[in-house]
Coordinates of C-alpha atoms and ligand atoms in Angstrom, one line a residue:
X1 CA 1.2 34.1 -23.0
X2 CA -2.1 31.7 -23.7
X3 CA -1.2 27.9 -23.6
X4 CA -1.4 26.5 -26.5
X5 CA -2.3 22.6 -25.8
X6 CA -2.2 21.5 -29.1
X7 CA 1.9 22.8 -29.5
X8 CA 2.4 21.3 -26.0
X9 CA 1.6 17.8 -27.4
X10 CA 3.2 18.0 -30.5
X11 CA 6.4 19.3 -28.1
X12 CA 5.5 15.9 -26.1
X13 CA 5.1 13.6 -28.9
X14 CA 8.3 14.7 -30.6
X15 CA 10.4 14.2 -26.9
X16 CA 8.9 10.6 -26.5
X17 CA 6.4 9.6 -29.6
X18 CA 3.6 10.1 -31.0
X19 CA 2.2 6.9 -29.7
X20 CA 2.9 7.1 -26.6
X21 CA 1.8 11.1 -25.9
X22 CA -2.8 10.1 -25.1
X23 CA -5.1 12.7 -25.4
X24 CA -8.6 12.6 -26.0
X25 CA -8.4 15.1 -28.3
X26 CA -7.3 12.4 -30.7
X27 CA -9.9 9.9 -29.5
X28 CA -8.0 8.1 -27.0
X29 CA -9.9 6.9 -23.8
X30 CA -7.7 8.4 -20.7
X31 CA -10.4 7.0 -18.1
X32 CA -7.7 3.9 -16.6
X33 CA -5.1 6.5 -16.1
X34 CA -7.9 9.6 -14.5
X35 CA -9.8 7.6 -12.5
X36 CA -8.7 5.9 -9.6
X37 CA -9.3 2.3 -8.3
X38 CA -11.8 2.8 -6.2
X39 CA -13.7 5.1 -8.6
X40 CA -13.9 7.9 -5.9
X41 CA -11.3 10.5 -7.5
X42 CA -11.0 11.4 -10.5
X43 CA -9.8 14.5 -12.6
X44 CA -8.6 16.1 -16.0
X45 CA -5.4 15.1 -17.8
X46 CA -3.7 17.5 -21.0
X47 CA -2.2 13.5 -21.7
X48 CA -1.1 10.6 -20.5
X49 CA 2.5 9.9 -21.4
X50 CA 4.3 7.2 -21.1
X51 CA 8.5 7.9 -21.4
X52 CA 10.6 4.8 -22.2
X53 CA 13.4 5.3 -20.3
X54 CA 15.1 8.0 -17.2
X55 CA 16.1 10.3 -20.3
X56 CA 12.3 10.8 -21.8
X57 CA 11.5 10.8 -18.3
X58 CA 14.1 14.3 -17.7
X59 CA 12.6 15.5 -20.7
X60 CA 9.5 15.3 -20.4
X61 CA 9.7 17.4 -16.4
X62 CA 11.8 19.9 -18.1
X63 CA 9.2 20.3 -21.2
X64 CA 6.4 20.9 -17.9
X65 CA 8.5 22.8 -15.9
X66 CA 9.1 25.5 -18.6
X67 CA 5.7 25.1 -19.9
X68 CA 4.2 25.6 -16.3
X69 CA 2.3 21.7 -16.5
X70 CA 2.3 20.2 -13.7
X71 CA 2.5 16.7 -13.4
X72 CA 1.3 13.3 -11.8
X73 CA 3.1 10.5 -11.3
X74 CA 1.9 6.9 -11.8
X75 CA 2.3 3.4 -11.4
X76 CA -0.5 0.5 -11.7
X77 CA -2.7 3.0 -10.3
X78 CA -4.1 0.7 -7.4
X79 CA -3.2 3.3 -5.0
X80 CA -5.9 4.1 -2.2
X81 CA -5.8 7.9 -1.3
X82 CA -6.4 9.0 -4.5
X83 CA -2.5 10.5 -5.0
X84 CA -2.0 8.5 -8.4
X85 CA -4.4 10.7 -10.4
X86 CA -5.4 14.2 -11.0
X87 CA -7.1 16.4 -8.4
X88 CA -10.6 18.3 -10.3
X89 CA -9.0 21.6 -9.2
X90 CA -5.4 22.8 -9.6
X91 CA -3.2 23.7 -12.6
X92 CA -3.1 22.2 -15.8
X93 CA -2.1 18.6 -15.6
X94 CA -0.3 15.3 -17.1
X95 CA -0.3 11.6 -15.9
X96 CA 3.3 10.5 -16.2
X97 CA 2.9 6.6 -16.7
X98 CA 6.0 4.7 -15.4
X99 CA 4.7 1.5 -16.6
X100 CA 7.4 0.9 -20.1
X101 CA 10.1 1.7 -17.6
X102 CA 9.8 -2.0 -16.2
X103 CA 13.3 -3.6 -16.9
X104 CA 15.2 -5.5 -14.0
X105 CA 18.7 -4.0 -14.5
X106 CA 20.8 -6.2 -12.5
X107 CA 19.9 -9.1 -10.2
X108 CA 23.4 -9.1 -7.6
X109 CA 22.7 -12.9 -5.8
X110 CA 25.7 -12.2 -3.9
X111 CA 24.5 -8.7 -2.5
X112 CA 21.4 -9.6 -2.3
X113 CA 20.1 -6.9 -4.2
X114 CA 18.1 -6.5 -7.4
X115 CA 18.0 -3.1 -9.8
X116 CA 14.9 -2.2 -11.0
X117 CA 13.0 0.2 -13.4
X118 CA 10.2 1.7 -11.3
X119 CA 8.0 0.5 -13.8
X120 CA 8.4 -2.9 -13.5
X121 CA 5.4 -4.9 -11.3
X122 CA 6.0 -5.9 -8.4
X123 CA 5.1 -9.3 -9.1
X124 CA 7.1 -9.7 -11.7
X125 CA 10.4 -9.0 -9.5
X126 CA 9.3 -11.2 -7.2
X127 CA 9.3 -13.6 -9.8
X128 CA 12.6 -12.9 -11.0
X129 CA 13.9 -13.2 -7.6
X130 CA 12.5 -16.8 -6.8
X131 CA 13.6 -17.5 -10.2
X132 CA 17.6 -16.9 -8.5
X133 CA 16.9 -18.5 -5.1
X134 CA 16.0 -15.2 -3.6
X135 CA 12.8 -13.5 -1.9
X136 CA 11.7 -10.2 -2.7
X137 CA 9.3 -10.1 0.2
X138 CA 7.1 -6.5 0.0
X139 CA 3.6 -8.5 -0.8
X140 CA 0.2 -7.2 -1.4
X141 CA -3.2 -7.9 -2.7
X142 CA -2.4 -5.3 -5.8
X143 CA 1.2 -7.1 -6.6
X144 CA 0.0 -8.0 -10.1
X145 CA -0.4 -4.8 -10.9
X146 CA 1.4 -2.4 -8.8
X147 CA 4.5 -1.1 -9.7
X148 CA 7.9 -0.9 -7.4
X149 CA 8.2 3.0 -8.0
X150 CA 4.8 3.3 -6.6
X151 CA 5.4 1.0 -3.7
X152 CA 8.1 3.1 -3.1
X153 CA 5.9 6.5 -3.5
X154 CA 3.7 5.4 -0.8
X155 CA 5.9 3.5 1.3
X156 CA 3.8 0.1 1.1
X157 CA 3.0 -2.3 3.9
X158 CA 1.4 -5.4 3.5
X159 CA 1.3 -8.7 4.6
X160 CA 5.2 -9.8 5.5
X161 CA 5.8 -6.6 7.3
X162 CA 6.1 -8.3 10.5
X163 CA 9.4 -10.1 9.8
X164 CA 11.1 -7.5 6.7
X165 CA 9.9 -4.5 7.2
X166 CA 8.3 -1.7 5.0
X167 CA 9.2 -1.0 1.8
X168 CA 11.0 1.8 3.1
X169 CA 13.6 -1.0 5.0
X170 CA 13.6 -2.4 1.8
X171 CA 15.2 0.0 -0.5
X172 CA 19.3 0.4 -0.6
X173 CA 19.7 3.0 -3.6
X174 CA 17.4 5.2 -5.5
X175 CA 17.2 7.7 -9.1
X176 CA 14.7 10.2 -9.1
X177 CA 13.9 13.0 -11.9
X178 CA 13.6 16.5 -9.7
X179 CA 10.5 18.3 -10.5
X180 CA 13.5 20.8 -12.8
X181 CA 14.3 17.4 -14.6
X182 CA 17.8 17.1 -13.1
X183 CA 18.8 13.3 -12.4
X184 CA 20.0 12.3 -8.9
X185 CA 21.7 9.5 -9.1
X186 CA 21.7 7.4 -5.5
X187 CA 21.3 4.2 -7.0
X188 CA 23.7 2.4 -4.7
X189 CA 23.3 -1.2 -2.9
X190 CA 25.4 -0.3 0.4
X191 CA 23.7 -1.2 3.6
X192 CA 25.7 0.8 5.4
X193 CA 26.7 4.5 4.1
X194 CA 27.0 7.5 6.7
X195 CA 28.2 10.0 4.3
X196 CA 25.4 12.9 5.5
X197 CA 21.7 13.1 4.6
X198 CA 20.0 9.9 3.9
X199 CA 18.3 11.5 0.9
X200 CA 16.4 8.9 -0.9
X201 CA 14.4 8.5 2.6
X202 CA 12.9 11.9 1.2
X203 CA 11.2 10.2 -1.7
X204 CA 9.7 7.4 -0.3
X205 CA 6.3 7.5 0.9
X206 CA 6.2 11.2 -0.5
X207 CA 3.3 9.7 -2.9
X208 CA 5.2 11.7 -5.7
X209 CA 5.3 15.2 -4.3
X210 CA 8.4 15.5 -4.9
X211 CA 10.3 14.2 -7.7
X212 CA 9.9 10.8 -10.1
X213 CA 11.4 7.6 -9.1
X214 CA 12.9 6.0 -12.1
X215 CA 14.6 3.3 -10.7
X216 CA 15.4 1.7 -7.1
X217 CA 17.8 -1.0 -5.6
X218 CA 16.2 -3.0 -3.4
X219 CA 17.1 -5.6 -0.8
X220 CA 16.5 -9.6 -1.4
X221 CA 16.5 -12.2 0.9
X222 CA 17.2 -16.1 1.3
X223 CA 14.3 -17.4 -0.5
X224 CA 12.6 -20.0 2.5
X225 CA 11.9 -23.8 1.8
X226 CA 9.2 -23.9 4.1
X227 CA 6.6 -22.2 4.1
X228 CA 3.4 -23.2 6.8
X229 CA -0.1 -21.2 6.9
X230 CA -2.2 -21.7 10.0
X231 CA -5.7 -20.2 10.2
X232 CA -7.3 -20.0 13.8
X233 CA -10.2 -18.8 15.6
X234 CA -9.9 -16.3 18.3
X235 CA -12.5 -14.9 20.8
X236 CA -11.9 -11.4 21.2
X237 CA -9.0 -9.1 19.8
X238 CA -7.5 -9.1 22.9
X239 CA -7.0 -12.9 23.1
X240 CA -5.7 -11.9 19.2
X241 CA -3.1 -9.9 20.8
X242 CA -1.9 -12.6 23.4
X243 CA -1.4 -14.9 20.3
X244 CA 0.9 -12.7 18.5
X245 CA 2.8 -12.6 21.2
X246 CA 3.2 -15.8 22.1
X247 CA 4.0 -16.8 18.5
X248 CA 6.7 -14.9 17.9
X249 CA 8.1 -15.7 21.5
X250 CA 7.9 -19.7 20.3
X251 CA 8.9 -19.1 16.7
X252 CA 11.1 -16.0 16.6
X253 CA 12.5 -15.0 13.3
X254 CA 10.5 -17.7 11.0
X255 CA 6.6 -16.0 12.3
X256 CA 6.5 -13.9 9.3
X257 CA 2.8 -13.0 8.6
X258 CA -0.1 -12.0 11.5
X259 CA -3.2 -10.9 10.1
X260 CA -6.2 -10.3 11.9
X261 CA -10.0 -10.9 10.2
X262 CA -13.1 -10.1 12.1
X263 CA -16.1 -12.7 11.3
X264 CA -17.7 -10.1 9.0
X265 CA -14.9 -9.8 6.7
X266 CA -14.9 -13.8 6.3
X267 CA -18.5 -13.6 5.8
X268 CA -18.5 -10.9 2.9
X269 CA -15.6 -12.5 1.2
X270 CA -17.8 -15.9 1.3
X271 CA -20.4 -13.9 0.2
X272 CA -19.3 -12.2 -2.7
X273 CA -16.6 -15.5 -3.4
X274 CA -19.0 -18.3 -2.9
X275 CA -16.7 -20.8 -3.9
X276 CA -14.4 -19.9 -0.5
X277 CA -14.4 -22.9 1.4
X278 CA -15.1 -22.1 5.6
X279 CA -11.4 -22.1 7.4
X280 CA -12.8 -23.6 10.6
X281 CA -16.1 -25.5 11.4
X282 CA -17.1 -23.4 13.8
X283 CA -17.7 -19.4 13.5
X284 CA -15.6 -17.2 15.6
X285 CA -15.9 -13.1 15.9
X286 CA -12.4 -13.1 15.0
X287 CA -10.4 -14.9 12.9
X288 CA -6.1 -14.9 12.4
X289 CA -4.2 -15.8 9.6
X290 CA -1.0 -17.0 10.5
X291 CA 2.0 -17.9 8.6
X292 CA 5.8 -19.1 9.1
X293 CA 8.8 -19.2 6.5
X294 CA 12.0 -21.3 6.7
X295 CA 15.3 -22.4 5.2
X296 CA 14.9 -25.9 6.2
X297 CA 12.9 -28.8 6.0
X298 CA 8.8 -28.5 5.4
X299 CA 8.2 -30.9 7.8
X300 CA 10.5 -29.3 10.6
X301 CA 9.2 -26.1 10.4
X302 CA 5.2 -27.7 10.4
X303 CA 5.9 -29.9 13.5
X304 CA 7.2 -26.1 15.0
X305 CA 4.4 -24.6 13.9
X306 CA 1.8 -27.0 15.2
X307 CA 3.9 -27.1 18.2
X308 CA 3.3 -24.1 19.1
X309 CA -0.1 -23.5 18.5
X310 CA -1.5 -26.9 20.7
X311 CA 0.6 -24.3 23.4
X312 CA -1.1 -21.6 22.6
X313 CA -4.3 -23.4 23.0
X314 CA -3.6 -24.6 26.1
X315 CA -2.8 -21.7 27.0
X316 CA -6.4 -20.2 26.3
X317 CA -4.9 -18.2 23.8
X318 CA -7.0 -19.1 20.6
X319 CA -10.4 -21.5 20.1
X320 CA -9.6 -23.5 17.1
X321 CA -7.1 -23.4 14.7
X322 CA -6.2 -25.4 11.2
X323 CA -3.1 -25.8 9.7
X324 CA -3.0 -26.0 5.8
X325 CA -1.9 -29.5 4.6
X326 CA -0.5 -28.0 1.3
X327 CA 0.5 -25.3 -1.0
X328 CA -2.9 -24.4 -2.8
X329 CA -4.5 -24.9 1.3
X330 CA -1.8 -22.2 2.4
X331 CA -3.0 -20.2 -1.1
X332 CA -6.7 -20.6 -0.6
X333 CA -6.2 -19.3 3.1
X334 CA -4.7 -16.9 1.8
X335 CA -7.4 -15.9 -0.7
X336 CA -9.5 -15.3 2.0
X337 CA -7.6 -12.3 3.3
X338 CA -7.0 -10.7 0.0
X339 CA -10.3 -10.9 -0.8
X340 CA -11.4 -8.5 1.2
X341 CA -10.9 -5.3 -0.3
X342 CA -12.2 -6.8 -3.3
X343 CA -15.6 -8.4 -1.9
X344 CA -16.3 -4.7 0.2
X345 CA -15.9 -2.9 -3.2
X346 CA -18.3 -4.7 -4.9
X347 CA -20.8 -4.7 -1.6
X348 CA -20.8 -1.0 -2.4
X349 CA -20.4 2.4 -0.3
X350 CA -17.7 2.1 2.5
X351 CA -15.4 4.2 4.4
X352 CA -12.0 3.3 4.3
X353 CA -9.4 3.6 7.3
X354 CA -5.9 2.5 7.4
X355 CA -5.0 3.3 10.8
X356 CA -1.7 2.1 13.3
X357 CA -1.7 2.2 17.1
X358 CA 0.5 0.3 19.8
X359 CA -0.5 -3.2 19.6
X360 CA -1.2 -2.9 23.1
X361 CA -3.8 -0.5 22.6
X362 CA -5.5 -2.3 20.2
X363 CA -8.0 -4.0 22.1
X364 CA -9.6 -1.4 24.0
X365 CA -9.5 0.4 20.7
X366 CA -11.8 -1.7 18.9
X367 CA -14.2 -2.8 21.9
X368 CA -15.0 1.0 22.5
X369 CA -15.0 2.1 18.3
X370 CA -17.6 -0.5 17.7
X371 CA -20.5 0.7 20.1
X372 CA -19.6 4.2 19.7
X373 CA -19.9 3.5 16.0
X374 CA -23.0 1.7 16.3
X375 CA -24.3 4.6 18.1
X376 CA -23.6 7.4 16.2
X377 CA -24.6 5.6 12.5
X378 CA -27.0 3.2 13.6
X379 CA -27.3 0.3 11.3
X380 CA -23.3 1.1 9.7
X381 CA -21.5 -2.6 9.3
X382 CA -17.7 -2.2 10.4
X383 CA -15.3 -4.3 8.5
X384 CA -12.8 -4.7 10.3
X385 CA -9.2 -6.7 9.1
X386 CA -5.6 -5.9 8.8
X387 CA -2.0 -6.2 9.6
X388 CA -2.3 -7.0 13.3
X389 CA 1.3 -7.9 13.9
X390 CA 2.2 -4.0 12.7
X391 CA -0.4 -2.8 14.3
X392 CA -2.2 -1.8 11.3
X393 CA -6.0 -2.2 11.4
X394 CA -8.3 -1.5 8.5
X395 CA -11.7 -0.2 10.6
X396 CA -13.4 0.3 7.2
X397 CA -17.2 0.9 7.5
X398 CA -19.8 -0.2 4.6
X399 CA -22.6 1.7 4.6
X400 CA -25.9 0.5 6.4
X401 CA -27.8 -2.2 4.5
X402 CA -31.4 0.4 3.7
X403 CA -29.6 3.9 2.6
X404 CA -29.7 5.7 -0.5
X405 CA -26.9 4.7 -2.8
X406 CA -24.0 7.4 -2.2
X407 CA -25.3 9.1 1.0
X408 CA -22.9 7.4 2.9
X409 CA -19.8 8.3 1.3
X410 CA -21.9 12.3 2.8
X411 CA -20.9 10.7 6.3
X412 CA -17.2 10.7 5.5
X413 CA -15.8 13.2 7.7
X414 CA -18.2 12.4 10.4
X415 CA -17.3 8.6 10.7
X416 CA -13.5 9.8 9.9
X417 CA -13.8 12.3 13.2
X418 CA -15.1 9.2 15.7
X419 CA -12.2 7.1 14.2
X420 CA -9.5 9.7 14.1
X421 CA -10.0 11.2 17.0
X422 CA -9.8 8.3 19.1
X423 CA -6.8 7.1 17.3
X424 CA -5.2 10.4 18.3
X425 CA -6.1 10.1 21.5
X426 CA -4.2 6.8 21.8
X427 CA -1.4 8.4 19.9
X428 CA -1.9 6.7 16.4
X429 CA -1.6 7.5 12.7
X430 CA -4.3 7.8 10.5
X431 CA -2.6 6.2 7.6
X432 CA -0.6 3.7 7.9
X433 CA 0.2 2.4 4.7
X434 CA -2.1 3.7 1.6
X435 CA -1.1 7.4 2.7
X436 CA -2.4 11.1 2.5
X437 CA -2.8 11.4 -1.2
X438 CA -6.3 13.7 -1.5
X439 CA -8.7 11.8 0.8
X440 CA -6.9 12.4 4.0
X441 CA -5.2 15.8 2.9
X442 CA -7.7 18.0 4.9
X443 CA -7.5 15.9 8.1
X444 CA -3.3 16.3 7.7
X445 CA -3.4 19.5 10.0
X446 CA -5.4 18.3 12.6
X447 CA -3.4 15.3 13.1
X448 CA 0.3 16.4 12.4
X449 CA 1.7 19.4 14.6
X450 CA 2.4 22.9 12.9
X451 CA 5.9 22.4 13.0
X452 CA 5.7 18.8 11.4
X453 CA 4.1 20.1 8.6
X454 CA 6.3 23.5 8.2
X455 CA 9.2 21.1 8.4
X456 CA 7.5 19.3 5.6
X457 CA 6.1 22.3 3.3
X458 CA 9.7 23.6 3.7
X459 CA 11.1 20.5 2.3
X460 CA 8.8 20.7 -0.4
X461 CA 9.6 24.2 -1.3
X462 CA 13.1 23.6 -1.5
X463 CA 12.6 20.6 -4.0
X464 CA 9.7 22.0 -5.9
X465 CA 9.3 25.4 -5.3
X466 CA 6.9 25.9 -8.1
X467 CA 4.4 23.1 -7.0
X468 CA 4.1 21.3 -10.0
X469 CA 4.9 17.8 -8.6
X470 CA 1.7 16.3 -8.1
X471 CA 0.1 19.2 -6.6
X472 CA -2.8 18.7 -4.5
X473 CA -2.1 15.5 -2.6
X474 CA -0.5 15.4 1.2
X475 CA 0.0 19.2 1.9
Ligands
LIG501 P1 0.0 4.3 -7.9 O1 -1.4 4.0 -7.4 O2 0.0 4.5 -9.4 O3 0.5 5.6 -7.2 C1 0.5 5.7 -5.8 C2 1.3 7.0 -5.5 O4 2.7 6.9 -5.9 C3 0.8 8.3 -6.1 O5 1.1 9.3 -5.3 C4 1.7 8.4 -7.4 O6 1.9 9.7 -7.8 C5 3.0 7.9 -6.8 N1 3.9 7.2 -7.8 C6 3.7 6.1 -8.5 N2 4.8 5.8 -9.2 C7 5.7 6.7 -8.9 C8 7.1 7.0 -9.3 N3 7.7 6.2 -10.2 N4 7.7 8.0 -8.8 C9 7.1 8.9 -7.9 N5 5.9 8.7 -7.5 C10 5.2 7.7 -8.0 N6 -1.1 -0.9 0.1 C11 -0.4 -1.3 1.2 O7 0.5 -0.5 1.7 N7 -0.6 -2.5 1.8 C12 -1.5 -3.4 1.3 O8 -1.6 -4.4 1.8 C13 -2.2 -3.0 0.2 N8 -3.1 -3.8 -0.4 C14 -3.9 -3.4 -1.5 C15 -4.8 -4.3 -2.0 C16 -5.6 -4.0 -3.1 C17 -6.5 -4.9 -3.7 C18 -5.4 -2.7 -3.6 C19 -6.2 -2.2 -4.8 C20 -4.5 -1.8 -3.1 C21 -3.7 -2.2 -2.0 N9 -2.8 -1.3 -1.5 C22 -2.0 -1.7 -0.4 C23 -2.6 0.0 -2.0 C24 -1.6 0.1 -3.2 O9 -1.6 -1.1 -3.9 C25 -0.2 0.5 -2.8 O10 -0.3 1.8 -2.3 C26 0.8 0.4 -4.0 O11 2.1 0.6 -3.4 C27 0.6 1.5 -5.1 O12 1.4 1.2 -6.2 P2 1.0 1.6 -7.6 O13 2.1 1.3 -8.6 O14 -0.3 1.2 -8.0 O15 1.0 3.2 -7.4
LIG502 C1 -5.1 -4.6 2.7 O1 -4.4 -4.8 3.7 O2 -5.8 -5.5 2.2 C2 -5.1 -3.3 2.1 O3 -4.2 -2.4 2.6 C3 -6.2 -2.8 1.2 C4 -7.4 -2.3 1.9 O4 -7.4 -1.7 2.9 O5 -8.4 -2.4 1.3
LIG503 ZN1 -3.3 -3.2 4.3

């Protein structure tokens, strides 16, 4: 039978409204909702819809399941790996727009857990669990627009990873629509629960392969007092590395943030951000953003802080280092860091890479990248930054300054091979946080073993054996 689209989104707008069924049949621009943030993928959508609630949600899959529509989850569509929109080949496709599912159900102070809509920004529950004395601590550069069901999609990192964890250590309880719209309730805020699979562990990071998050329980913490942000100037990564370690030895529990900047990353973001004051006086090839959290006192935890770094120094294990005197100093700091991805997009072509490796190994991972780099694409400009204390580096590389505007991004695989392959070699991952989505899909196989991913096609069969959850991305 021919698929009629017209019937389809009356079908649609009768299951969830007629405003909130898009199509640019009727005018309306899908663009925000096809395109990703980076402007590298995009793809054709039947509609954008945009359920209110779990129920629209169910009926909505069940509509595309019997209609043979597959469909694409989405949150605040910041994601990296192009996952949150449609691929330019593949079956006849939907956005599924979580965004007016954002209510907080149920803030629990004494569990220490919070109820959430996967809609809702993550910003905005962190904001609702300061407002209660409590920390919601998954933070990112996209927190004002990312949304908690996509954090939970692709597993997010960022910045306090070091002392909480991924999101992945951060969720207690799940619902997710199945691709046949069946709700599975495992919305539960037990931290301890042995009662067979851990199944909600399934969903996250499975950048929406297999079923819809609609809402999550999530852990919350002791919101700190004290907060102190240290900036400091290092010589080499390797010196970098001796930091970390002697930070955390002196300040245990309360180091929550390591975050390691190379001088070119400071000097695009001061380039593209003229207003960023320097951090040090001098200029260092590498640069660490440090920051510690407490219960107690401001002052106590600063005197521990600055403690411990005068040993560091001593110890030859950083150059210079400044401690912010305030909030907005700790904030601006900050800035700097989050920056980045913002100041390389507007310098133009780059090529991303989100890759983990032992700490240890980091070192003699970056002095050998950077000459082979420079050898094999002369004039290339590594930017190099990330979540050092996780062992998560960001090796992107901008395109050289003189090249015709989009041959680089022709180099992809080529730079991707040098970088992957040595990360392989020192028995990495080649996405650490952002995920496989469609960028890295075709490198999945040479990276992951046959069995790892006939483990993983098996479990997607099971769950959506007609392949109509976001097909296209990670297998
Ligand atoms: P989207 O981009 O909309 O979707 C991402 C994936 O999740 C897609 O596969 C989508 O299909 C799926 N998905 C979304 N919602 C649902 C749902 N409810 N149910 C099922 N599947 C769903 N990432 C990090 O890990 N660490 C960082 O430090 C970091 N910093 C960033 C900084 C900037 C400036 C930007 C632009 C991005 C950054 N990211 C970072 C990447 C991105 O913000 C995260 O991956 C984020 O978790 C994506 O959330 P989102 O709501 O935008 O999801
Ligand atoms: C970050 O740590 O800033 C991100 O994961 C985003 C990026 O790599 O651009
Ligand atoms: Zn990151």
């Amino acid at each position: 039978m021919s698929f009629d689209s017209q019937s389809w989104l009356a079908r649609a707008r009768a299951l969830i409204g007629d405003a909130h069924v898009l199509s640019s049949d009727r005018g309306d621009d899908l663009s925000a909702y096809t395109r990703d943030w980076r402007n590298k993928f995009e793809g054709p959508a039947l509609a954008v819809l945009r359920p209110a609630n779990t129920e629209e949600v169910q009926a909505i899959v069940r509509l595309a399941a019997a209609t043979g529509v597959a469909i694409v989850p989405q949150g605040g569509n910041t994601g990296l790996c192009g996952a949150s929109v449609p691929g330019s080949t593949g079956p006849r496709a939907v956005v599924l727009q979580l965004g007016r599912l954002n209510r907080i159900l149920d803030i629990d102070v004494e569990n220490n857990t919070a109820t959430v809509e996967a809609g809702c920004v993550l910003q905005t529950l962190q904001q609702q669990a300061a407002a209660v004395g409590r920390l919601f601590p998954l933070s990112l550069g996209a927190e004002g627009s990312c949304q908690i069901g996509g954090n939970i999609a692709t597993n997010a990192g960022g910045v306090q990873v070091l002392r909480y964890g991924n999101t992945r250590d951060l969720v207690l309880g799940l619902e997710v629509v199945l691709p046949d719209g069946e709700r599975l309730d495992l919305l539960r805020g037990l931290r301890k629960d042995n009662t067979g699979y851990d199944l909600k562990q399934l969903f996250i990071g499975a950048e929406g392969t297999l079923g819809i998050i609609t809402a999550a329980t999530v852990k919350l913490f002791a919101a700190p007092d004290a907060r102190v942000v240290a900036f400091a100037g290092v010589a080499s990564v390797a010196q970098a590395v001796q930091l970390l370690g002697a930070m955390r030895q002196r300040l245990g529990e309360r180091f929550t943030a390591f975050e390691l900047i190379s001088g070119e990353a400071i000097a695009l973001v001061r380039h593209y951000f003229p207003d960023t004051p320097a951090p040090l006086q001098g200029d260092w090839p590498w640069y660490v953003l440090m920051e510690a959290a407490d219960g107690g006192d401001d002052a106590v935890l600063r005197e521990a802080m600055q403690t411990a770094l005068m040993a560091c120094m001593e110890d030859g294990q950083l150059e210079d280092v400044a401690l912010a005197g305030n909030v907005a100093q700790g904030q601006a700091l900050w800035m700097l860091r989050e920056n980045i991805t913002h100041a390389q997009q507007m310098d133009g072509s780059n090529i991303k890479h989100d890759v983990s490796l032992p700490i240890s190994r980091i070192p003699a991972f970056v002095a050998a990248m950077l000459p082979q780099l420079a050898q094999a694409f002369p004039g290339a400009r590594p930017i190099v930054y990330g979540h050092l204390g996780d062992g998560n580096l960001h090796f992107n590389v901008s395109a050289p300054a003189a090249i015709e505007p989009g041959s680089w991004q022709l180099q992809t695989d080529a730079v991707n091979q040098v970088i992957h392959d040595a990360v392989a070699a020192l028995h990495g991952s080649i996405s650490a946080e952002h995920g496989i989505g469609q960028l890295k899909r075709h490198e999945l196989p040479l990276y992951k073993s046959a069995i790892e991913l006939d483990v993983m096609r098996r479990v997607k069969q099971a769950l959506d054996p007609v392949g109509l959850m976001n097909p296209g991305k990670v297998l």
